[in-house]
Coordinates of C-alpha atoms in Angstrom, one line a residue:
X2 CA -65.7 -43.3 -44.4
X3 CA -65.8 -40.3 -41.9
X4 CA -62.6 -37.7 -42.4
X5 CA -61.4 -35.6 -39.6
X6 CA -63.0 -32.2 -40.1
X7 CA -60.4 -30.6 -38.8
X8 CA -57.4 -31.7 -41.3
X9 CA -54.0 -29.9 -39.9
X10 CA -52.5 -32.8 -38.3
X11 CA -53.1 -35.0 -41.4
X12 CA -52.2 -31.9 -43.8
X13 CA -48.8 -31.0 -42.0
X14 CA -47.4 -34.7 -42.2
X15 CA -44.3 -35.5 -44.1
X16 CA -44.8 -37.0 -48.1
X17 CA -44.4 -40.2 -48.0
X18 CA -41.1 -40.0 -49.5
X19 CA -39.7 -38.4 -46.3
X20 CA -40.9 -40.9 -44.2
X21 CA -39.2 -44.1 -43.1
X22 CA -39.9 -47.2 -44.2
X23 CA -42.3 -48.7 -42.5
X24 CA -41.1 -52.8 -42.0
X25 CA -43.5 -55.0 -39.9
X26 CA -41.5 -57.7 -40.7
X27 CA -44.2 -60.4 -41.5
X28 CA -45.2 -60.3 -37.9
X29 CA -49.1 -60.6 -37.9
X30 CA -49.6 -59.2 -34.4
X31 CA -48.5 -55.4 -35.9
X32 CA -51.0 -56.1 -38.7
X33 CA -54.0 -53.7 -37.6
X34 CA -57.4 -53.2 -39.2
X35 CA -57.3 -50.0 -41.9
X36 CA -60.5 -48.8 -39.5
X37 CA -59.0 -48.5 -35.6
X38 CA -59.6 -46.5 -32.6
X39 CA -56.7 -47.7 -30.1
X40 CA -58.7 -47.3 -27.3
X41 CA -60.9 -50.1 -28.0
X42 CA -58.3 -52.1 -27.5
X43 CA -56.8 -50.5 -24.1
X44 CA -60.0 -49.5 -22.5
X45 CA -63.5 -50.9 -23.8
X46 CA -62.5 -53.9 -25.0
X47 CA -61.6 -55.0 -21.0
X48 CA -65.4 -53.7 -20.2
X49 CA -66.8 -56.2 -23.0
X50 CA -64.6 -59.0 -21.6
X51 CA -65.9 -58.8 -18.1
X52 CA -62.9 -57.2 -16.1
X53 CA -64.8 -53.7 -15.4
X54 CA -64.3 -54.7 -12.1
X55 CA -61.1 -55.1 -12.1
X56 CA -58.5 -52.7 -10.4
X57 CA -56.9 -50.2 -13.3
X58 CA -55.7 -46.9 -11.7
X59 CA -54.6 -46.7 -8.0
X60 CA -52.8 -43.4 -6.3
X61 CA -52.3 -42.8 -2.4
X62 CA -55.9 -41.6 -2.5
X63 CA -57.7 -43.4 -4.3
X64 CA -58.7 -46.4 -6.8
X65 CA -60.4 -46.3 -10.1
X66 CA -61.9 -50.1 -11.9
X67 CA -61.6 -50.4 -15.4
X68 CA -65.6 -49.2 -15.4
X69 CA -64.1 -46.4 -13.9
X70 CA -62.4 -45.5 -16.0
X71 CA -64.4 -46.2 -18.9
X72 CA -67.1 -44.3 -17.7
X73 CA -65.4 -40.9 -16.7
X74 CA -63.6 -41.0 -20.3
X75 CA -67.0 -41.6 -22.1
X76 CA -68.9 -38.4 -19.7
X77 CA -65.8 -36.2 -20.7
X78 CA -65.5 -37.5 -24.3
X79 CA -69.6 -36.2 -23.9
X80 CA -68.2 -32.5 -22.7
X81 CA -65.9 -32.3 -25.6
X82 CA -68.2 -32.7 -28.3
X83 CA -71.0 -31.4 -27.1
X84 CA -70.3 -28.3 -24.0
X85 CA -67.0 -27.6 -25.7
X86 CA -67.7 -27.6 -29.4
X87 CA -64.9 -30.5 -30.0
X88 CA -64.6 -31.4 -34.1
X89 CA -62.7 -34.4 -35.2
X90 CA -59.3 -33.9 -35.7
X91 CA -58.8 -30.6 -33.2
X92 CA -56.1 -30.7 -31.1
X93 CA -56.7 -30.9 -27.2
X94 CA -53.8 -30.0 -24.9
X95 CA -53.7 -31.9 -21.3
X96 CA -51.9 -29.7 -18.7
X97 CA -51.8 -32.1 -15.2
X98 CA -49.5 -33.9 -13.3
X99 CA -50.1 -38.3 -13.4
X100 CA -53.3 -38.7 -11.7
X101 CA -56.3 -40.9 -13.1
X102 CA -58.3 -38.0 -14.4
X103 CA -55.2 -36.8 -16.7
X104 CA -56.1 -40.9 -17.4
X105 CA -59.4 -40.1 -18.4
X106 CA -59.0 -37.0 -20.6
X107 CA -56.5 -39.1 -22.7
X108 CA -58.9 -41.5 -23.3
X109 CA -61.5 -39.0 -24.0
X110 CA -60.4 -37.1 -26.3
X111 CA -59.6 -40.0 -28.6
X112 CA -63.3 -41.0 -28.4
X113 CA -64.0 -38.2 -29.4
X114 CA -62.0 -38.2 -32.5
X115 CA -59.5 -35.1 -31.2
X116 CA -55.9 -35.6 -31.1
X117 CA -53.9 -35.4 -27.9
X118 CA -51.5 -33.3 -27.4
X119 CA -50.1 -34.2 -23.2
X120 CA -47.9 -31.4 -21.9
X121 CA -45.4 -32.0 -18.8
X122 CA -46.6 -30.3 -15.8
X123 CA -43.4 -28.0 -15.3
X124 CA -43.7 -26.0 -18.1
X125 CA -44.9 -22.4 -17.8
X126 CA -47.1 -20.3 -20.0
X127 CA -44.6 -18.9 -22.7
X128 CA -43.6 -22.8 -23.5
X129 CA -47.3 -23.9 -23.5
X130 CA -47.8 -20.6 -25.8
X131 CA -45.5 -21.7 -28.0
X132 CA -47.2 -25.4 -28.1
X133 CA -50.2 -24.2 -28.8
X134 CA -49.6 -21.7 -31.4
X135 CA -47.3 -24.5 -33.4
X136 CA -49.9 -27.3 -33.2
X137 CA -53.1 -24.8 -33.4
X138 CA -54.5 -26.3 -29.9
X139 CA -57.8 -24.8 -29.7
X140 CA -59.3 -27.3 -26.3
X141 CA -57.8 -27.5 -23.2
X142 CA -58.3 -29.6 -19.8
X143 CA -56.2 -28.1 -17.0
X144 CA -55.8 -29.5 -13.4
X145 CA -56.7 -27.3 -11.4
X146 CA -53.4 -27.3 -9.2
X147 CA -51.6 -25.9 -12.8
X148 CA -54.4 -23.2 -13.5
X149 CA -52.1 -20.6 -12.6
X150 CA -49.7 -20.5 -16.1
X151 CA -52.9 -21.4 -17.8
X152 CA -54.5 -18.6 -17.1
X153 CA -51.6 -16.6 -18.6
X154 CA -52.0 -17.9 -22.3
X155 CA -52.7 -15.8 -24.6
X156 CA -53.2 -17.6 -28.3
X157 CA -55.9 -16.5 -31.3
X158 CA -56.1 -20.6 -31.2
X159 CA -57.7 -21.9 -27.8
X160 CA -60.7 -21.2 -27.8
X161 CA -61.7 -23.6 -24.8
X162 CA -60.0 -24.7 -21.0
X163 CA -61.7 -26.7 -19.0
X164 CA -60.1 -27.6 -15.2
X165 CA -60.9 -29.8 -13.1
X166 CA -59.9 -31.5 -9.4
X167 CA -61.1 -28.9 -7.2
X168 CA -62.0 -26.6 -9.9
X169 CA -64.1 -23.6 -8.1
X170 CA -65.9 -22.7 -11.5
X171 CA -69.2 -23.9 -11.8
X172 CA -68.6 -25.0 -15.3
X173 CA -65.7 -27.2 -14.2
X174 CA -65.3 -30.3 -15.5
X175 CA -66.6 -32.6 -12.8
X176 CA -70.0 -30.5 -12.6
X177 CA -70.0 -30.8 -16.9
X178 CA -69.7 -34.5 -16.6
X179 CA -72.4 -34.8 -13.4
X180 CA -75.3 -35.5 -16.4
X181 CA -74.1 -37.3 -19.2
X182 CA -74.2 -40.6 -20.1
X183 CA -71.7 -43.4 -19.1
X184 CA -71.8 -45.2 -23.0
X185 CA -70.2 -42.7 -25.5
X186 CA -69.6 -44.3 -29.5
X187 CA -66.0 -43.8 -30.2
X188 CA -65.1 -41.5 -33.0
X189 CA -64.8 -44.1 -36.2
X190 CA -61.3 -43.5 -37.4
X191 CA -58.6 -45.3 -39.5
X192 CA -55.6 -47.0 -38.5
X193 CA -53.2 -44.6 -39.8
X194 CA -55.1 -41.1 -38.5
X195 CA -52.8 -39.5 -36.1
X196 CA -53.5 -40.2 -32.6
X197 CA -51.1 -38.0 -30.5
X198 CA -48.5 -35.3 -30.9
X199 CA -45.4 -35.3 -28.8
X200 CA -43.0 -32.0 -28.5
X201 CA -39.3 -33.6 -28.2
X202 CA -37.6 -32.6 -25.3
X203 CA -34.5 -30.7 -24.9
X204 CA -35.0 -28.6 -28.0
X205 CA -33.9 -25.2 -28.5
X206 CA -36.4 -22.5 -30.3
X207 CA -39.1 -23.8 -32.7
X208 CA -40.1 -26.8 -31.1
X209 CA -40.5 -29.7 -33.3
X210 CA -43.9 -32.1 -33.2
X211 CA -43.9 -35.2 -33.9
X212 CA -47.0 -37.0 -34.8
X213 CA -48.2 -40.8 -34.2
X214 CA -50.9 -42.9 -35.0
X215 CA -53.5 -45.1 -33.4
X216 CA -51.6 -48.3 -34.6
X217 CA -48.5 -46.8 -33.1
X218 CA -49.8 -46.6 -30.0
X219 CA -51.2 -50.4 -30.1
X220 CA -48.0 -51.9 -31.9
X221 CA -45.4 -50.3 -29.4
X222 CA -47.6 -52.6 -26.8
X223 CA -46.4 -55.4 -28.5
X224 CA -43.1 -54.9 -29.2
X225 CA -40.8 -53.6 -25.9
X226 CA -43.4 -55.6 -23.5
X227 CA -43.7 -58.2 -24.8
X228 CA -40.0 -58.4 -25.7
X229 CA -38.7 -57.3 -22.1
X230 CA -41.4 -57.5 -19.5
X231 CA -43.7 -60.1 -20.2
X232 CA -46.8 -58.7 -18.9
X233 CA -49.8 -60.0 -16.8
X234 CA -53.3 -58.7 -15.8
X235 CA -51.4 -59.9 -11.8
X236 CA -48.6 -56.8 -12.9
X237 CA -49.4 -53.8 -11.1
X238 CA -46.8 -50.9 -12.8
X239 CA -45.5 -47.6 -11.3
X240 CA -43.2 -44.7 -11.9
X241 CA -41.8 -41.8 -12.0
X242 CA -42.1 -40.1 -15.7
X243 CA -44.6 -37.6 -16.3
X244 CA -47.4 -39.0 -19.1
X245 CA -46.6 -36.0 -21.2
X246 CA -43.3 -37.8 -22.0
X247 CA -43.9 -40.5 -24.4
X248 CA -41.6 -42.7 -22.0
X249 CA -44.1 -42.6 -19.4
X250 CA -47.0 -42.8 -21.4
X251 CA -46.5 -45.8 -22.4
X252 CA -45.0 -47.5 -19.3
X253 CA -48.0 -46.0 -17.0
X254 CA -50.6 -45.6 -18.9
X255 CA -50.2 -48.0 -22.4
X256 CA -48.6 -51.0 -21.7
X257 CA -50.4 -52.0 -18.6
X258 CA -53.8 -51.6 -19.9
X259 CA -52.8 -53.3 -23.4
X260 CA -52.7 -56.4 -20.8
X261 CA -55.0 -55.6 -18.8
X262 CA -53.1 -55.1 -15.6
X263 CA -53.2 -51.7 -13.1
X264 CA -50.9 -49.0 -12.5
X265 CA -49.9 -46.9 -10.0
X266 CA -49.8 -42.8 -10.4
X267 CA -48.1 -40.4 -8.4
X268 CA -48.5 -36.9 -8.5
X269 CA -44.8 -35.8 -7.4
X270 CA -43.0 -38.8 -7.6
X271 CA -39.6 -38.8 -5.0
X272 CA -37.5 -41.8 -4.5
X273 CA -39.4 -42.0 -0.9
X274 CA -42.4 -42.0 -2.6
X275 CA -41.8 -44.7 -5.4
X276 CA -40.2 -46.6 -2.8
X277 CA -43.2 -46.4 -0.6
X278 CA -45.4 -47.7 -3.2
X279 CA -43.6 -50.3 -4.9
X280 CA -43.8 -51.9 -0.7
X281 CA -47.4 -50.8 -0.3
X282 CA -48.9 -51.6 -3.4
X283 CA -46.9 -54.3 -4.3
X284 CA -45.1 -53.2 -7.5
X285 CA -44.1 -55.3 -9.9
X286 CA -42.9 -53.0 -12.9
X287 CA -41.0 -50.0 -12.2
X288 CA -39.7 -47.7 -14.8
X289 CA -37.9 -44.6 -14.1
X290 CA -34.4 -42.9 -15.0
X291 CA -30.9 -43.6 -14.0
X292 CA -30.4 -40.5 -12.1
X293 CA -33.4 -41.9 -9.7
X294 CA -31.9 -45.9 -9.8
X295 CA -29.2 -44.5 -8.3
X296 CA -30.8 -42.5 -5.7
X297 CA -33.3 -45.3 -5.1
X298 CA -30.6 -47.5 -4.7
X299 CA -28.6 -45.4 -1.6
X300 CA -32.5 -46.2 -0.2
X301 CA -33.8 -49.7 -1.1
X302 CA -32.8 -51.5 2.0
X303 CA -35.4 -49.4 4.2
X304 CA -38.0 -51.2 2.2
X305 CA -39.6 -53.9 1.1
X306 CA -39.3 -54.0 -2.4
X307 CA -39.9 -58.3 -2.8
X308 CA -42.6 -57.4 -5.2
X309 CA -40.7 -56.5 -8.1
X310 CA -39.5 -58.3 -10.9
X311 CA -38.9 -55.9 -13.4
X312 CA -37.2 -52.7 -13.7
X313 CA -36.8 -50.4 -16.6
X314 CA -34.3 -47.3 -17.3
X315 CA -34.7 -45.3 -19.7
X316 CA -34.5 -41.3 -20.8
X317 CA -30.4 -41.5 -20.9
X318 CA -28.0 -44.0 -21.0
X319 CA -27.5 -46.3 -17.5
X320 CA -24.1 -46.4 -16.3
X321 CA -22.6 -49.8 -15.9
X322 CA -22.3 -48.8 -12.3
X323 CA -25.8 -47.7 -11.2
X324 CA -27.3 -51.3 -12.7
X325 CA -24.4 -53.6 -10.3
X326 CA -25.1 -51.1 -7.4
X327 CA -28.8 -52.1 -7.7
X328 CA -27.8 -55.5 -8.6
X329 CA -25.8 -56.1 -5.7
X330 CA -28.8 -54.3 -3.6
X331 CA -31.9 -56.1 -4.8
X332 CA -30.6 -59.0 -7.0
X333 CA -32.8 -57.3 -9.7
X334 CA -31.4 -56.4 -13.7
X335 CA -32.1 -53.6 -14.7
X336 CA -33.5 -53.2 -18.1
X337 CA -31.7 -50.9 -20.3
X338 CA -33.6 -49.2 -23.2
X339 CA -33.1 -46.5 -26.0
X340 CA -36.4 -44.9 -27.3
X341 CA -37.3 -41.5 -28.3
X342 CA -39.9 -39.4 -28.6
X343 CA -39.7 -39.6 -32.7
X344 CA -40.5 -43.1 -32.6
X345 CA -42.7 -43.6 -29.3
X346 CA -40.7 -45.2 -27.0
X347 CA -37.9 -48.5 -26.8
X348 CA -36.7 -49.5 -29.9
X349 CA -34.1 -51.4 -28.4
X350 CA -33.5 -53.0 -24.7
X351 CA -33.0 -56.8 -23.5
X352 CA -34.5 -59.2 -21.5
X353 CA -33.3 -61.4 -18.4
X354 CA -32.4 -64.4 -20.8
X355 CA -30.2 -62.2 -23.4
X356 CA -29.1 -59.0 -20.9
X357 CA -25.1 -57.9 -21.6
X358 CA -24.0 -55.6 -18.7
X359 CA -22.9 -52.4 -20.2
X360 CA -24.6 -52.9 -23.2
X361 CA -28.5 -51.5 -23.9
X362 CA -29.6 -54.4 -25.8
X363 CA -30.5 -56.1 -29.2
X364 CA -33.5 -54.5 -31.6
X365 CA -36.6 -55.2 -30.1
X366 CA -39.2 -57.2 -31.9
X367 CA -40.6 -55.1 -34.6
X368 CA -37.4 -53.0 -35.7
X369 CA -34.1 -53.4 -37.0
X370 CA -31.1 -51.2 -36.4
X371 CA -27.6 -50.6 -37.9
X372 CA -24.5 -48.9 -37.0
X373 CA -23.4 -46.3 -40.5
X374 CA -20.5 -43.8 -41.1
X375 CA -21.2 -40.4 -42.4
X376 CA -22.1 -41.0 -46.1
X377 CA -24.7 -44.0 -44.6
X378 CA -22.6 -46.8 -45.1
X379 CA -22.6 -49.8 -42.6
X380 CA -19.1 -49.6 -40.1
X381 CA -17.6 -52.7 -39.2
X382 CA -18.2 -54.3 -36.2
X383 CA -16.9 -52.2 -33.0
X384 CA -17.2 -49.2 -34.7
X385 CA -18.5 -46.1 -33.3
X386 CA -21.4 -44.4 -35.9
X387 CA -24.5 -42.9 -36.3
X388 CA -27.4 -45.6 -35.0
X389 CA -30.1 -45.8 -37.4
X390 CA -33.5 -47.4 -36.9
X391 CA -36.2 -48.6 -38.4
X392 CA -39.6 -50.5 -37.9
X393 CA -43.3 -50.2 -37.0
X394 CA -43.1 -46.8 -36.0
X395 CA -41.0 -43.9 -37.2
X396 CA -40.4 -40.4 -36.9
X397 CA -43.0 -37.8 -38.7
X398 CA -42.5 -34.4 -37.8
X399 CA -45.5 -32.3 -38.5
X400 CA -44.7 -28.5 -40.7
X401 CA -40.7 -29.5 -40.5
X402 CA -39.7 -30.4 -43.6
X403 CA -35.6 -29.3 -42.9
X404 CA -36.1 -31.6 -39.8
X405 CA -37.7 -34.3 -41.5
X406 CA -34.9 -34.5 -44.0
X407 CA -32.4 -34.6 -41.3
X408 CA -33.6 -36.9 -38.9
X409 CA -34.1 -39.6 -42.0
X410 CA -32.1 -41.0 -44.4
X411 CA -32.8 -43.8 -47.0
X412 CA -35.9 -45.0 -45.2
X413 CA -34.2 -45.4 -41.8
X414 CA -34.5 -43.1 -38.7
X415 CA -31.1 -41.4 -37.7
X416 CA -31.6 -41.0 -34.0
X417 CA -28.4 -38.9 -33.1
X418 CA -26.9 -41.0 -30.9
X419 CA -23.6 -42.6 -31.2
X420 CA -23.7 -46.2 -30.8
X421 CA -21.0 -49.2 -31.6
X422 CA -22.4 -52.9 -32.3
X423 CA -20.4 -56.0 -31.2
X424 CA -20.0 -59.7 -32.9
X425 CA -22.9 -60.6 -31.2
X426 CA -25.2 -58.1 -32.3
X427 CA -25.6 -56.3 -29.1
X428 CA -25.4 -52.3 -28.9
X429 CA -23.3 -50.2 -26.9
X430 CA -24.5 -46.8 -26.1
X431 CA -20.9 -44.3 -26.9
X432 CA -22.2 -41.0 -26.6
X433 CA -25.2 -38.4 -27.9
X434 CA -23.7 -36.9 -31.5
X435 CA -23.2 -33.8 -29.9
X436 CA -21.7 -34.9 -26.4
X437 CA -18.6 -36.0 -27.8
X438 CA -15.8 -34.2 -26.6
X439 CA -12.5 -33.8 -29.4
X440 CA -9.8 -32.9 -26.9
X441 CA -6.1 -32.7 -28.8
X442 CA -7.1 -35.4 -31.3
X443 CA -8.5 -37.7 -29.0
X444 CA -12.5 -38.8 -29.4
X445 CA -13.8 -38.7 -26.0
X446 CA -17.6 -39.5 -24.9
X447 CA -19.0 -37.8 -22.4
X448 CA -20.8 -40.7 -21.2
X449 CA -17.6 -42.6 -21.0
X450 CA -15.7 -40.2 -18.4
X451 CA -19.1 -40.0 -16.5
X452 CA -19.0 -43.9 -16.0
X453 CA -15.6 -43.4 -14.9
X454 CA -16.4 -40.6 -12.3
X455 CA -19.9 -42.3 -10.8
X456 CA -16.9 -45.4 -9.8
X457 CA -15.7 -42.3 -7.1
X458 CA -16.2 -43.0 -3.6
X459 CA -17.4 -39.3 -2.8
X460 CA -19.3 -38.7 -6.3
X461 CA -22.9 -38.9 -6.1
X462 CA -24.0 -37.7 -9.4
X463 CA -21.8 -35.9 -12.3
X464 CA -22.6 -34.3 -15.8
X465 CA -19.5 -33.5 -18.5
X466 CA -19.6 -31.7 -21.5
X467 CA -16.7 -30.2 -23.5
X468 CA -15.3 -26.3 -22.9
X469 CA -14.0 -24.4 -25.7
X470 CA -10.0 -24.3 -25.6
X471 CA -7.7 -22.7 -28.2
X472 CA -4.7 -25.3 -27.1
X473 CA -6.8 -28.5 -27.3
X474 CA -9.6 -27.5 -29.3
X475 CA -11.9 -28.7 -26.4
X476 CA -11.2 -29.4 -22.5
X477 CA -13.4 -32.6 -21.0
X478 CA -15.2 -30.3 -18.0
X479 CA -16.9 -32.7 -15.2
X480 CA -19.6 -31.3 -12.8
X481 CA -20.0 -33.1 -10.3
X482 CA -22.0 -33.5 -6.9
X483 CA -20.4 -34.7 -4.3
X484 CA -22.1 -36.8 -1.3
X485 CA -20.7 -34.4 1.1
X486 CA -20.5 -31.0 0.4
X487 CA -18.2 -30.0 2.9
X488 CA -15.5 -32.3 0.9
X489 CA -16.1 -29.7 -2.2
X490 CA -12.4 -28.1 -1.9
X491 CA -9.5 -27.7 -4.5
X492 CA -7.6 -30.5 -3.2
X493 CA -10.4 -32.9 -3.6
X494 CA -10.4 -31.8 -6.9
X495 CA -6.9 -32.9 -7.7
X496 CA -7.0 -35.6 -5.6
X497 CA -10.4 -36.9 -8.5
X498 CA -7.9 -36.0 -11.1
X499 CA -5.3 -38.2 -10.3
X500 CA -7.6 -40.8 -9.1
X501 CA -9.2 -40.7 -12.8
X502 CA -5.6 -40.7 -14.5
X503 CA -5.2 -44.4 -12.6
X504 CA -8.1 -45.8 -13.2
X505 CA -9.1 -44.9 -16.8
X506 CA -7.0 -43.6 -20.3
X507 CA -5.4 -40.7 -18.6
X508 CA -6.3 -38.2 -21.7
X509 CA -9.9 -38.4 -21.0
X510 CA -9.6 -37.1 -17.0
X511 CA -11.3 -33.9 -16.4
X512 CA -9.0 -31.1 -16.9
X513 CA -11.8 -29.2 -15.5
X514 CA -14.2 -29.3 -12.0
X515 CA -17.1 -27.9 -10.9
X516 CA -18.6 -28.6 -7.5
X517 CA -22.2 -28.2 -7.6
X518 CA -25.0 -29.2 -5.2
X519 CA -27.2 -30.4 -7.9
X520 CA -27.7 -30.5 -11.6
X521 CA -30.3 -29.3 -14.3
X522 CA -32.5 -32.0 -14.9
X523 CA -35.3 -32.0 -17.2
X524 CA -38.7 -33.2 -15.9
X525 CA -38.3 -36.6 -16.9
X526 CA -34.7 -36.6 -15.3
X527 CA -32.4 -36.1 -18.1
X528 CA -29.2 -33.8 -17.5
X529 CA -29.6 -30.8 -19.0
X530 CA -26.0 -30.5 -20.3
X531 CA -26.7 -27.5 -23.0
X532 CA -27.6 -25.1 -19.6
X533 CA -24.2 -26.9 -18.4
X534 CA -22.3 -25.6 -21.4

């Protein structure tokens, strides 16, 4: 049996005892081999089969085969081992926007036997610094439009960049590939050898890794999909998350080419853009966040959107209204979902036949979930808690032990959010641990006064988070975009706060406003509500 030479990832892993438990709960289809390489199953497998020819990647520009693919991934996996001095086990950063070559490296560097570590296109050279230096990155592809923060890395650790797409170096990576071969044999590695590292988003200092394996990658294919979407090789996905975020890796990149279907990548994604494809190209999966469902939804009725049949939110919690505003527009449900970058992606969502308005879902196939107090005890039914989670893939932060410790508990993963659970099973999302607002006594969710405020007439989008107040402890403070800004005056203000104190429990109104034109968003399209506070 063949080890990584290059042992970090495996060496930096949680014990065993800080791990959760992993459950496959008898299921035979997240029963893997103990010797795997997950891109057999995504990529080569399809070129065994017979279905090179078939359609895989498609952008405004251009369309790639699956023996597209498979080809450009082997010639690059070729320039890692063998220009770039690649050993099994290094860690290889990918700096691009979605485009099929980003595609390509991805698969690569898994046949090579590296570990992938995909980055989001927006960050700039001290953040990419300070992923590098933590996960002790020492190879590098770089599109060629991003070169410009690459160049301004400085870490003992990379000791190789390699751009490509325009690149005007002569050792690019188009002119490296120009004479190797189109067969390449995969790195022989083991089920449980980390595949890819993810950097959770919204952190503050020290980022924290977290590591998965190549069975993760396979079994997260068969649990949301086939538990929500029902997939096809006829499906043809698209979206708007970036691949470096685990949500978009899966629903772009993953999940259509487990079933052998295409996808659709955009570089800059816009709702006119997504729009424009999902008519064009005939979407029929769409996944994106709620900030952009609603957008999308002000839109839809310029196009053609007949091809669709299934949508997917995910990223933050989807407001009750957003999903009967595209309901009402498109006759479509929106599917709900709670992952996280700890455990891959959705852990729990719905399907058409099961789908609660309001509520995110049931536990997909393949994990199980609970509702606990403080001390880890189970709450009643209807009673807000901690959600904990558990199932075939878990959280295993790599050199963060203190983390580790806190993010599990008894074999389950505690994600941090706060969740309640009805009779039926079903869970309701309440609020993120640290967005609840305590105002004079009174628990109040951020979440929930947001729901409240997107029911406004004249409010496009809002974010709340809690003030510091030495009367009430905390104030509930909304920021809010209106859809005119010329409306943004001090009596409109009142005239939301009375509004809110007839429509909803009038001790969770905002006691405070803020008119903004827009609001901090992370790249994937979460609110940035710490840069609020």
């Amino acid at each position: 049996m063949k080890h990584y030479e290059d042992n970090f990832a495996h060496s930096s892993l949680p014990s065993l005892e800080l791990q959760a438990e992993y459950k496959l709960l008898d299921l035979p289809q997240f029963n893997r081999p103990e010797m795997l390489n997950c891109v057999e199953k995504l990529l080569d497998n399809h070129i065994a089969e017979g279905r090179g020819n078939n359609i895989c990647i498609r952008t405004f520009e251009e369309t790639w085969t699956y023996q597209d693919l498979y080809e450009k991934a082997n010639q690059i996996a070729y320039v890692l081992v063998e220009d770039l001095g690649l050993k099994s086990g290094n860690r290889v950063l990918i700096r691009s926007a979605n485009n099929p070559m980003m595609v390509a490296c991805w698969f690569a560097v898994l046949k090579g036997g590296g570990i992938v570590v995909a980055t989001m296109p927006l960050l700039r050279s001290k953040e990419l610094t300070t992923i590098i230096d933590c996960a002790e990155i020492s190879h590098a592809f770089c599109d060629s439009d991003l070169s410009d923060e690459m160049n301004l890395i400085k870490s003992s650790f990379l000791k190789k960049v390699c751009f490509y797409k325009n690149s005007p170096e002569t050792s690019g990576l188009e002119k490296l590939m120009e004479t190797k071969s189109k067969t390449f044999h995969n790195f022989h590695t083991k089920a449980d050898s980390v595949a890819l590292i993810g950097f959770t988003s919204g952190t503050t200092g020290l980022p924290k890794m977290t590591a998965h394996y190549h069975k993760d990658i396979l079994n997260i294919c068969e649990a949301f999909p086939q538990y929500s979407l029902q997939p096809n090789q006829n499906d043809v996905f698209a979206g708007s998350p970036p691949l470096g975020f685990t949500f978009g890796l899966g629903g772009l990149v993953l999940f259509p080419m487990y079933f052998g279907a295409s996808t659709f990548l955009i570089e800059k994604p816009s709702p006119d853009l997504l729009l424009k494809a999902i008519q064009d190209y005939k979407i029929t999966i769409c996944f994106t966040a709620p900030t952009a469902w609603r957008i999308i939804t002000t839109k839809v009725t310029d196009f053609d959107v007949s091809s669709l049949r299934k949508c997917v939110s995910a990223g933050e919690t989807l407001p009750l209204k957003v999903w009967q505003d595209w309901y009402e527009a498109t006759g479509l449900k929106i599917i709900d979902g709670i992952g996280a970058t700890e455990m891959l992606h959705i852990f729990i969502s719905s399907n058409e036949e099961n789908m609660k308005p309001g509520a995110t879902g049931l536990a997909v196939t393949g994990y199980e979930a609970k509702i606990i107090d403080t001390n880890g005890k189970q709450l009643p039914k209807n009673e807000p808690g901690r959600l904990a989670v558990k199932g075939i893939t878990g959280c295993k932060y790599l050199n963060r032990e203190e983390k580790q410790k806190e993010y599990l508990e008894n074999g389950w993963n505690i994600t941090g959010d706060i969740f309640r659970q009805d009779e039926e099973g079903y869970f309701y999302f309440v609020a993120r641990g640290d967005d609840m607002i305590i105002s004079s006594g009174y628990n109040i969710a951020a979440i929930e006064v947001e729901s409240v405020l997107l029911t406004h007439e004249d409010i496009l989008e809002c974010a709340v988070v809690g003030l510091p107040d030495e009367e009430r402890g905390m104030l509930v403070c909304a920021h809010i975009v209106l859809k005119k800004n010329d409306k943004a005056t001090d009596d409109m203000k009142q005239s939301i706060q009375q509004w809110f104190k007839e429509v909803a429990a009038p001790y969770k109104y905002p006691r405070v406003i803020n008119f903004v034109e827009e609001l901090p968003k992370t790249e994937t399209g979460k609110i940035q509500r710490f840069k609020l506070k």
